[in-house]
Coordinates of C-alpha atoms and ligand atoms in Angstrom, one line a residue:
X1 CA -21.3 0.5 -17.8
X2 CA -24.3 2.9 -18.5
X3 CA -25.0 5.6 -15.4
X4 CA -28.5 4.5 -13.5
X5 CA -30.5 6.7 -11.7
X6 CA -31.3 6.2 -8.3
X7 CA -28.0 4.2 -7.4
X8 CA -25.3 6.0 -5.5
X9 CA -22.4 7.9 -7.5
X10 CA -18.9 7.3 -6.1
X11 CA -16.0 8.9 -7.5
X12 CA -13.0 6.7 -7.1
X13 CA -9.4 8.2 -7.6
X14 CA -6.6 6.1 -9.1
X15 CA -6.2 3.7 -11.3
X16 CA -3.7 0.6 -10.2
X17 CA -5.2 -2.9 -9.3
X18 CA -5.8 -1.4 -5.5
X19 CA -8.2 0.7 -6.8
X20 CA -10.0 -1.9 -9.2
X21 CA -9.6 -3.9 -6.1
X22 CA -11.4 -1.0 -4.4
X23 CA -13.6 -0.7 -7.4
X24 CA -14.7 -4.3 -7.3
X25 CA -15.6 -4.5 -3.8
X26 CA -18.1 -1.1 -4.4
X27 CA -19.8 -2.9 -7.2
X28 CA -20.1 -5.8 -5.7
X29 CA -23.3 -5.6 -3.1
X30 CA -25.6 -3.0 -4.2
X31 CA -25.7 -1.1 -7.7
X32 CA -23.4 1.5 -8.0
X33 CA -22.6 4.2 -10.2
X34 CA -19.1 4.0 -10.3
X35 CA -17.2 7.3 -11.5
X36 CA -13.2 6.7 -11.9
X37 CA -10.4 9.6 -12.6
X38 CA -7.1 8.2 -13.4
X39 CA -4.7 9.3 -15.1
X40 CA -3.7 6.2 -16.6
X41 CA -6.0 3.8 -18.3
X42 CA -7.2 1.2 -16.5
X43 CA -8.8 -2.0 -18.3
X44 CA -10.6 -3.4 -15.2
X45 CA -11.9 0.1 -13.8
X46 CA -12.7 1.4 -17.6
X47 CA -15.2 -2.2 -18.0
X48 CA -16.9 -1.4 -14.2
X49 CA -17.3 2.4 -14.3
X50 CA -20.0 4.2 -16.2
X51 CA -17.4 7.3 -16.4
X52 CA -13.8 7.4 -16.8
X53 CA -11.8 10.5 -16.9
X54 CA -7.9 10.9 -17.3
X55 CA -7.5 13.8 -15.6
X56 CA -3.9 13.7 -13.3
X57 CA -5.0 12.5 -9.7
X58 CA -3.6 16.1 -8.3
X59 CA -5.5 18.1 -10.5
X60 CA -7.9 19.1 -7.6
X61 CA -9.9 22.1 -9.4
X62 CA -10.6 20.0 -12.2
X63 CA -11.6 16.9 -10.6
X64 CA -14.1 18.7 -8.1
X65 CA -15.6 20.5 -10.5
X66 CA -16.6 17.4 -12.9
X67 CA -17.3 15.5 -9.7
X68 CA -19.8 18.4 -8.9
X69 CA -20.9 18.0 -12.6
X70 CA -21.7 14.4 -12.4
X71 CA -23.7 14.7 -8.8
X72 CA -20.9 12.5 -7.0
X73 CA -22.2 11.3 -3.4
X74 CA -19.1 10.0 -2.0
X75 CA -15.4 9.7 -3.0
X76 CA -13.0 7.0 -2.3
X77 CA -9.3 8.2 -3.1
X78 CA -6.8 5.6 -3.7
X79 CA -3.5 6.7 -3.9
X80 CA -1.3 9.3 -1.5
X81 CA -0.6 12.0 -4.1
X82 CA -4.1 13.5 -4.0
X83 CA -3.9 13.2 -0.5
X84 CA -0.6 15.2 -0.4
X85 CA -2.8 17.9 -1.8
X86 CA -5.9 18.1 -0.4
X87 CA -8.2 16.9 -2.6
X88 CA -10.8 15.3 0.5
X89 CA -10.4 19.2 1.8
X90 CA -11.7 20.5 -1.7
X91 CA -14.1 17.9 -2.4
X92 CA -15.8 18.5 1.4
X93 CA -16.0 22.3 0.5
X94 CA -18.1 21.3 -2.3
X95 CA -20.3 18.7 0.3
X96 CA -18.5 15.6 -0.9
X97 CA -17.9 13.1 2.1
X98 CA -14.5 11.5 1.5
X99 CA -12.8 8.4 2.5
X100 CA -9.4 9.7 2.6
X101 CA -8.4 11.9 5.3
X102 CA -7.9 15.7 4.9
X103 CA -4.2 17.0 4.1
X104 CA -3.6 17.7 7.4
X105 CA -4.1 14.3 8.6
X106 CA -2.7 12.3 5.8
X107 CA 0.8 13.7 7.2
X108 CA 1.0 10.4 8.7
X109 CA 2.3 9.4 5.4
X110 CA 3.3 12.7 3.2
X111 CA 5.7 13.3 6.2
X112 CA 7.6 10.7 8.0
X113 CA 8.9 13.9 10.2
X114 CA 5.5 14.8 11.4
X115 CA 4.8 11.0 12.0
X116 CA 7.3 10.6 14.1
X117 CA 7.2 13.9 16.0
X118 CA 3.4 12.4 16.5
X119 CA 4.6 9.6 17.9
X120 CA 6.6 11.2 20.2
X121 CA 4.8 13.6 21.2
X122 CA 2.0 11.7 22.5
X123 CA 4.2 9.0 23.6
X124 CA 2.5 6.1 21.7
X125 CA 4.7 2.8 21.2
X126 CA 6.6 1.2 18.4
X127 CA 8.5 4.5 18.1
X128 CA 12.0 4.6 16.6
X129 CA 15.0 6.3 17.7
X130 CA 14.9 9.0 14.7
X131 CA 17.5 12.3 13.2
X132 CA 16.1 14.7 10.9
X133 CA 18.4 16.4 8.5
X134 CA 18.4 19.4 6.6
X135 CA 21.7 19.8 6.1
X136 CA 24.8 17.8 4.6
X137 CA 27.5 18.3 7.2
X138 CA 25.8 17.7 10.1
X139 CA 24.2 14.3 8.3
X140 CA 28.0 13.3 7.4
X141 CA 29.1 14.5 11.1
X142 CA 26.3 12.1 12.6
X143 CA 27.1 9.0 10.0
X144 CA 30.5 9.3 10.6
X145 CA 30.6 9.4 14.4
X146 CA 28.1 6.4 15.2
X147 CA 29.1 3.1 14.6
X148 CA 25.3 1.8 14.2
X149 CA 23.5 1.2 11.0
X150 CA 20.7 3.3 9.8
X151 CA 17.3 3.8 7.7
X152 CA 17.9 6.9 5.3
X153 CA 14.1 8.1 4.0
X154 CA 13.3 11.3 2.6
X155 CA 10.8 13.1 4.4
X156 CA 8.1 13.5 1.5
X157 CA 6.0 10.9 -1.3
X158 CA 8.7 9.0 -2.8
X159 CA 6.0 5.7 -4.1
X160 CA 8.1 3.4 -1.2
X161 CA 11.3 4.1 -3.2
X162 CA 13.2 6.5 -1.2
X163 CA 14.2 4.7 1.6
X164 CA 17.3 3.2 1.4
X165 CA 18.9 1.2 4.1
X166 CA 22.7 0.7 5.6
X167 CA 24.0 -3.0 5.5
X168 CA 21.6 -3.6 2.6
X169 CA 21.4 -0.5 0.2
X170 CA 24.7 0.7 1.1
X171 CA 28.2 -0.7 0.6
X172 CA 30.0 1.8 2.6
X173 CA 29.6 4.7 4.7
X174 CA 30.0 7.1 2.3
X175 CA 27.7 5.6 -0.1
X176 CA 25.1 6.2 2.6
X177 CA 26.2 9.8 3.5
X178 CA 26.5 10.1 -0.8
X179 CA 22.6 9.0 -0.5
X180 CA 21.8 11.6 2.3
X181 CA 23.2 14.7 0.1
X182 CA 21.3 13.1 -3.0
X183 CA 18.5 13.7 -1.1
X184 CA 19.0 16.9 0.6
X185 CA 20.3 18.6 -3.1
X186 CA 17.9 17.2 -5.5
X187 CA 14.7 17.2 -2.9
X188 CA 13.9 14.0 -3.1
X189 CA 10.7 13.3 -1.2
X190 CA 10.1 17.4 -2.2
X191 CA 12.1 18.6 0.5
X192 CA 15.8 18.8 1.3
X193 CA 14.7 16.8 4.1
X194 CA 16.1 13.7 5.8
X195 CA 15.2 11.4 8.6
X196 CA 17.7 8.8 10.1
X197 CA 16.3 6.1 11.8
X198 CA 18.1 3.0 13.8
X199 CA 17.8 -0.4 11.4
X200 CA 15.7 -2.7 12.7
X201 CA 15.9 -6.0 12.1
X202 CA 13.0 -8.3 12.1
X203 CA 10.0 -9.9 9.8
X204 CA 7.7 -7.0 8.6
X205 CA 4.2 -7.4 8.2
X206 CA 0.8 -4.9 7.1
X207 CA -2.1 -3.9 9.0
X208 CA -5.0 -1.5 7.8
X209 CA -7.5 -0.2 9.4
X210 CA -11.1 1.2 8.8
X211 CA -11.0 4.5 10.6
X212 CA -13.8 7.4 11.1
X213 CA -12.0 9.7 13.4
X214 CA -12.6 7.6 16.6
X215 CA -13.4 3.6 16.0
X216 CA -10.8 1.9 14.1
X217 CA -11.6 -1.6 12.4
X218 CA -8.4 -3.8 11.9
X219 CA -8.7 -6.0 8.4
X220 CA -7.0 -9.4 8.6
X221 CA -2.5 -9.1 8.8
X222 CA -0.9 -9.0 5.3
X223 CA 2.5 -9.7 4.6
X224 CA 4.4 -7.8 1.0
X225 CA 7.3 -8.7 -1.4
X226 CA 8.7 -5.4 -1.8
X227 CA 12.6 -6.4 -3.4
X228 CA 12.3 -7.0 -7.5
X229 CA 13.9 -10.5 -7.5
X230 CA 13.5 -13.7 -5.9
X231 CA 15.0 -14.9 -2.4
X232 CA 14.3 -10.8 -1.4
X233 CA 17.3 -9.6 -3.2
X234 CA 17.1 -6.2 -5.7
X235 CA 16.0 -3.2 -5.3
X236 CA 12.9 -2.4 -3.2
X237 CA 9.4 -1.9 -6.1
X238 CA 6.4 -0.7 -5.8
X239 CA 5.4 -4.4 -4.3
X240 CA 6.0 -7.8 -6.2
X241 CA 2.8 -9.8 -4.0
X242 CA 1.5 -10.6 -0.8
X243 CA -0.3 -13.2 1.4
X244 CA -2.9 -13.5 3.8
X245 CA -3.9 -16.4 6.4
X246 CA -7.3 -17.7 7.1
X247 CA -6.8 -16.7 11.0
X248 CA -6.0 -12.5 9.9
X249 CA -2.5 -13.4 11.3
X250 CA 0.7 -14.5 10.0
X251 CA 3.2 -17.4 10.8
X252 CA 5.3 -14.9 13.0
X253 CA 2.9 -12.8 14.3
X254 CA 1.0 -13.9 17.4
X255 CA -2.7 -12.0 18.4
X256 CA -0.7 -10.4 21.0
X257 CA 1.6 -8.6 18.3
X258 CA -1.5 -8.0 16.3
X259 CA -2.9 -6.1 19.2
X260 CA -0.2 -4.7 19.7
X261 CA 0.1 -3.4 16.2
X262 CA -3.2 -2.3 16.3
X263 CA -3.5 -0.4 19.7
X264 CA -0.8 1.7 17.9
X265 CA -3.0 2.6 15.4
X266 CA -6.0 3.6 17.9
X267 CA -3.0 5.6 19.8
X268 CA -2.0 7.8 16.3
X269 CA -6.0 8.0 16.0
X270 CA -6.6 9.1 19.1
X271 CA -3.3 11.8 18.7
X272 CA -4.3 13.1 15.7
X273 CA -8.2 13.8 17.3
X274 CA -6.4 15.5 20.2
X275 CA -4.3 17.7 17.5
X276 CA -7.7 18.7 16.5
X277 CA -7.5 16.6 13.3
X278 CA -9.9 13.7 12.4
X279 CA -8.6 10.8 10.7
X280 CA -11.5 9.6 8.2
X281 CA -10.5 6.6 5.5
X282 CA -8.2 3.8 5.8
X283 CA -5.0 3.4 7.8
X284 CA -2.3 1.5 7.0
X285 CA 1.3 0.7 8.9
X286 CA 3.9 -1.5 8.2
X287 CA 4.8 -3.0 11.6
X288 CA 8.1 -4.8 12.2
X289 CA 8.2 -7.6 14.6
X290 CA 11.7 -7.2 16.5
X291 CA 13.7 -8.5 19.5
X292 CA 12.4 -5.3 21.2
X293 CA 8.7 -6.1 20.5
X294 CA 6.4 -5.0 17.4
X295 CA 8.0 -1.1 16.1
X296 CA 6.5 0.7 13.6
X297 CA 8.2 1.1 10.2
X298 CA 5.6 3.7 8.9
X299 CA 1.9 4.5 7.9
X300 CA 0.3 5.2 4.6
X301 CA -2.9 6.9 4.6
X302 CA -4.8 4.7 1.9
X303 CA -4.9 1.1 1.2
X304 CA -1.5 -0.8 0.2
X305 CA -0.9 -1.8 -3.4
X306 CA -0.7 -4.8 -2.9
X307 CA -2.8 -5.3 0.3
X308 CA -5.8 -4.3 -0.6
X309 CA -6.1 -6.9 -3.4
X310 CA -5.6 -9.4 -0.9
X311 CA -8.6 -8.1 2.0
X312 CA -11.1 -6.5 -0.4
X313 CA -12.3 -9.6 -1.9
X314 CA -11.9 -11.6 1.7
X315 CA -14.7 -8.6 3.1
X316 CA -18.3 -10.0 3.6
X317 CA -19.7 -6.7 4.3
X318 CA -21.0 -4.2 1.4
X319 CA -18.1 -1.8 1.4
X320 CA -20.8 0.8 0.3
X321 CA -21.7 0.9 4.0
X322 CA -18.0 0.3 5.6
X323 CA -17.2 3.4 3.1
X324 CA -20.5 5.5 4.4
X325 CA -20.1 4.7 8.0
X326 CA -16.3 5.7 7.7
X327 CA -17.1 9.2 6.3
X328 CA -20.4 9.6 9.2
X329 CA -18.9 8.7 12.0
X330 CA -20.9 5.7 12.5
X331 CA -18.0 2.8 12.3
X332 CA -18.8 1.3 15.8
X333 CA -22.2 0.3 14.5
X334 CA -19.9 -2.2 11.7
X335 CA -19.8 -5.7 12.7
X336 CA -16.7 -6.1 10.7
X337 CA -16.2 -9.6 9.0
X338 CA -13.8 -11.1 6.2
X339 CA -13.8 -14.3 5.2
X340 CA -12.0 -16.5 6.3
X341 CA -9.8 -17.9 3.6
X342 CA -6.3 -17.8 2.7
X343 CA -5.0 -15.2 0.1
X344 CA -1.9 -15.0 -2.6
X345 CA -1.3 -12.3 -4.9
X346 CA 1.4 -12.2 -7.5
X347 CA 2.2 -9.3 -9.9
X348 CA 2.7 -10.0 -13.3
X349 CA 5.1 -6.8 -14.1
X350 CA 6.9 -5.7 -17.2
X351 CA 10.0 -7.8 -17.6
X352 CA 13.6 -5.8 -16.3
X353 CA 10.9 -4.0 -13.4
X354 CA 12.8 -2.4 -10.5
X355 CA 15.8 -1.9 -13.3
X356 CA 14.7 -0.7 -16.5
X357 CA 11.1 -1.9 -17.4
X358 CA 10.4 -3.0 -20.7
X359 CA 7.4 -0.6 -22.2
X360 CA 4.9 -1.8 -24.8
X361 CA 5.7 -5.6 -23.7
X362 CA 2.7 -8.5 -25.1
X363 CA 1.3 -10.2 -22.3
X364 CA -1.7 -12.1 -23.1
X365 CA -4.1 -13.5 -20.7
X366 CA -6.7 -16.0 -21.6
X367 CA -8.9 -14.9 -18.9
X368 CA -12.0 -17.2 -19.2
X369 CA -9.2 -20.2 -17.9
X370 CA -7.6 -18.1 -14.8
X371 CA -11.2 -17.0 -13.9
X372 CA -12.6 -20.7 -13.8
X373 CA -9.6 -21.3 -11.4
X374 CA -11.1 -18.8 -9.1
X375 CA -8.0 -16.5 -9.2
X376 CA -9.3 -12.8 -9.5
X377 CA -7.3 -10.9 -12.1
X378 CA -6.9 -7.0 -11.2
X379 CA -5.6 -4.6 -13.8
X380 CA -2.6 -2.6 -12.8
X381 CA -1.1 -0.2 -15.1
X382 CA -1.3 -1.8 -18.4
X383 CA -2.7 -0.7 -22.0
X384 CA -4.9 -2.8 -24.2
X385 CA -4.8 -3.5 -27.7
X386 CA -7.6 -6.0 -28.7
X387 CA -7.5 -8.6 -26.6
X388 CA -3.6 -8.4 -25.4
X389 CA -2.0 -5.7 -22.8
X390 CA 1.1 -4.2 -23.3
X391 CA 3.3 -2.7 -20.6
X392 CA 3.7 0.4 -19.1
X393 CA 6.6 1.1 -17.0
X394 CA 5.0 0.4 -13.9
X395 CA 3.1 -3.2 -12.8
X396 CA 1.1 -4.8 -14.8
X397 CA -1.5 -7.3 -13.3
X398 CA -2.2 -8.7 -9.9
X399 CA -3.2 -12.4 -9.8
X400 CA -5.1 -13.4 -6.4
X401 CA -5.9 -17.1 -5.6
X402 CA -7.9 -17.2 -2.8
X403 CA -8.3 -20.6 -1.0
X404 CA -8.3 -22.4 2.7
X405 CA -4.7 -22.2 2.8
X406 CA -1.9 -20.2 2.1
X407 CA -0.8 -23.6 0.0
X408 CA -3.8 -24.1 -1.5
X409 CA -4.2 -20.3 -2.9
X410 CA -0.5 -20.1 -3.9
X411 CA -1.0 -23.6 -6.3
X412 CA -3.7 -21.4 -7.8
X413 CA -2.0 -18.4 -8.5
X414 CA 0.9 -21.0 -10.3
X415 CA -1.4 -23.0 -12.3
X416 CA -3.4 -19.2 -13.4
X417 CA 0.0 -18.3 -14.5
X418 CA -0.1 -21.6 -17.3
X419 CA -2.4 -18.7 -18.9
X420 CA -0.2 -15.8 -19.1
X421 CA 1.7 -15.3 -22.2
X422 CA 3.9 -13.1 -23.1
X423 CA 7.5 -12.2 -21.4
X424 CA 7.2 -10.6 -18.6
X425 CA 8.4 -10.6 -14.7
X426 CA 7.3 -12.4 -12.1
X427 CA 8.2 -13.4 -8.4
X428 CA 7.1 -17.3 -8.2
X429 CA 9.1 -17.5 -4.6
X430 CA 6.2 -15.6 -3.4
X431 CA 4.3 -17.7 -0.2
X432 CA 5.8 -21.1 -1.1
X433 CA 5.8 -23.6 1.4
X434 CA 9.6 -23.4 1.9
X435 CA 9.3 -19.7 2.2
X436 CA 6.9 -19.4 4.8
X437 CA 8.2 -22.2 7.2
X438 CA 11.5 -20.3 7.4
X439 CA 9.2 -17.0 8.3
X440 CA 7.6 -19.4 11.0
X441 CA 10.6 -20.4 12.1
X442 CA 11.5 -16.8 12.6
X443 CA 14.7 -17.6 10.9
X444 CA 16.1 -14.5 9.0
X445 CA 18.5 -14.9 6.2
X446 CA 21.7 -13.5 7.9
X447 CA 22.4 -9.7 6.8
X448 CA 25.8 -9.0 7.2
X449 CA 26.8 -5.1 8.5
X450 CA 29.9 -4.1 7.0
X451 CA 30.8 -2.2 9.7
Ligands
AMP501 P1 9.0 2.7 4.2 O1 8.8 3.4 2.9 O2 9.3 3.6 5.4 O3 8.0 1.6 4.5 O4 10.3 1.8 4.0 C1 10.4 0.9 3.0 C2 11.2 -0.3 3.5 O5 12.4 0.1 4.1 C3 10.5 -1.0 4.7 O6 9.5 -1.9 4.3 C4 11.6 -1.7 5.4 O7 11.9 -2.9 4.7 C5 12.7 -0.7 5.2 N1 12.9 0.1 6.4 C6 12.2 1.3 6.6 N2 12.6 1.7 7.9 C7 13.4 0.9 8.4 C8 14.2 0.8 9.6 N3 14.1 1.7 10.5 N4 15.0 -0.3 9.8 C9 15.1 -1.2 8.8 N5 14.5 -1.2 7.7 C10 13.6 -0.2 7.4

């Protein structure tokens, strides 16, 4: 796309199908000049933006300085690692209005210690009872002498893989306290840093917010695949798909929960302003519904990958606007609305993903065909080569139907996949019928403790 004058110039960091998701919805109501740094290549981003550097998403100097260069009005940062080092703080010193919150405030994801020390500090809801752990003995100490399970996560980043959890991670014990020293002696996370929560058991669910330091705007409930194989077995990936309902709720979650869910997030809002920190871009936390009412699991400061492919293309406002009201205080003005519509997304990933990911894997879309279904395609991390993709190591391409059920947008994701070739991995279990009447039924498939 060639650069117009006149339009805006957004910078948009990252480059997975959250941010052509993100990139898509920028373009889609008012010309834009769209300016994407990724580190990887992108095919979706590279066709929409009229720049596209490869610079590493954490290379701060060099990305505000060719942002300056290229008279960028507004940034949109995708992912958590520039976050975790301040690049909104260095692209406001240069009078670059970011959605994405300053480093400060995006603790509510780059530490789950000073989340929830938040959380109980200002005594907002959902909290878990939580250890931290610096140090081996006293973690083996506090396993051994408990005869509860727990949640082992490593303080800092880990891309949703560190946390590991006893009675489904863990055979025994000692593979759990084995975990805990992993973590503490190799810094996992960055840190030799631990918390241990209590396990929680229950149906887990997404809501993210539009947030500009005081008014926060909930988007519609999303539920994610996070486990590598089908029936929610294998280890936990970067997300295998999602699904969204018409309503903005799901089978198990009632408007009370979702209230619930989302009174917390104006609670960690309202903490964070009275910390002296305000929280401007997107809010995100995974909620669990349990016996003990709705708890919250954690918060990412940025859009889920994949949730955002499911609300992005459901919102009816120009995101230009949600973006500039986020960054001037101006949210309350939004009268929010998303369609409503029924989303499915599936990833098409590189076969052996969560194990050992086959690189440089064919996978040949015949585009024209899944696009006359209605199903939008967003590029993930793949590489082109004429008109094929290869693999990278990480997941490939999203596939959203969108439709007026759940049913209806699922059969469209499964007929779009008829145009997929190539070998590759793929969770087709994803919101089938018999899948979501067992969530509505609230039955769980039994996890047996080995304790
Ligand atoms: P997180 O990175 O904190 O979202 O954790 C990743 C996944 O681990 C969550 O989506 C849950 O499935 C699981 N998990 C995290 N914390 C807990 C907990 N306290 N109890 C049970 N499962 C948990």
């Amino acid at each position: 796309m060639i650069a117009k004058k006149g339009h805006p110039r957004i910078l948009l960091v990252g480059g997975g199908a959250r941010e052509h998701a993100i990139g898509e919805a920028l373009c889609r109501r008012q010309k834009v000049n769209l300016l994407v740094v990724s580190h990887n290549y992108n095919p979706g981003l590279d066709r929409l933006a009229c720049q596209f550097e490869r610079y590493k998403e954490t290379e701060v100097e060099s990305i505000t300085k060719w942002a300056k260069h290229h008279g960028v009005n507004l940034a949109v940062i995708g992912l958590e690692d520039p976050l975790d080092v301040g690049l909104p703080d260095a692209l406001a010193d240069i009078g670059i209005p970011t959605v994405g919150p300053c480093r400060d405030a995006a603790r509510v994801e780059t530490s789950k210690l000073f989340a929830r020390d938040l959380m109980l500090k200002h005594g907002i809801p959902g909290q878990v009872e939580y250890h931290h752990f610096t140090d081996v003995n006293s973690l083996r100490k506090f396993l051994l002498s408990s005869s509860r399970d727990y949640a082992l996560k490593p303080v800092g980043l880990t891309a949703g893989k560190g946390v590991k959890v006893m009675g489904e991670h863990f055979g025994s014990v000692e593979e759990a306290i084995a975990y805990g020293e992993k973590v503490i002696h190799e810094k996992i996370g960055g840190t030799s840093s631990l918390i241990v929560e209590e396990r929680l058991i229950g149906e887990e669910f997404t809501l993210q917010a539009f947030v500009d330091g005081e008014t926060v705007l909930p988007m519609p409930l999303v539920q994610d695949f996070k486990r590598a194989l089908e029936g929610d077995i294998g280890p936990n990936t970067g997300g295998m798909g999602s699904y969204s309902e018409p309503d903005g709720l799901l089978p198990f979650v009632t408007r009370k929960e979702s209230d619930d869910a989302l009174e917390i997030l104006r609670l960690v809002v309202r903490a964070l302003r009275a910390e002296g920190m305000r929280y401007q871009g997107i809010l995100y936390g995974q909620f669990m519904v349990t016996d003990r009412g709705i708890k919250l699991i954690e918060m990412n400061a940025r859009f889920g990958d994949p949730e955002a492919v499911n609300v992005l293309p459901l919102l009816e406002n120009d995101f230009v606007d949600v973006c500039r009201a986020i960054v001037g205080g101006t949210l309350r003005h939004i009268d929010l609305h998303f369609a409503r519509k029924a989303t499915v997304c599936k990833y098409i990933t590189p076969p052996e993903y969560g194990f050992e990911p086959k690189v440089g894997v064919h996978i040949k879309l015949d585009i024209p065909k899944i696009q006359s279904l209605g199903v939008r395609i967003f590029f993930a991390k793949v590489d082109q080569k004429g008109d094929e993709f290869l693999t990278t190591s990480s997941r490939s391409i999203a596939l959203v139907g969108i439709g007026d059920s759940v049913e209806e947008a699922e059969t469209l994701v499964e007929q779009a996949t008829l145009y997929v070739g190539g070998n590759y991995h793929i969770r087709h279990d994803i919101a089938k019928k018999e899948m979501l009447k067992r969530k509505a039924l609230g039955k769980k498939i039994a996890v047996a403790s080995y304790r």
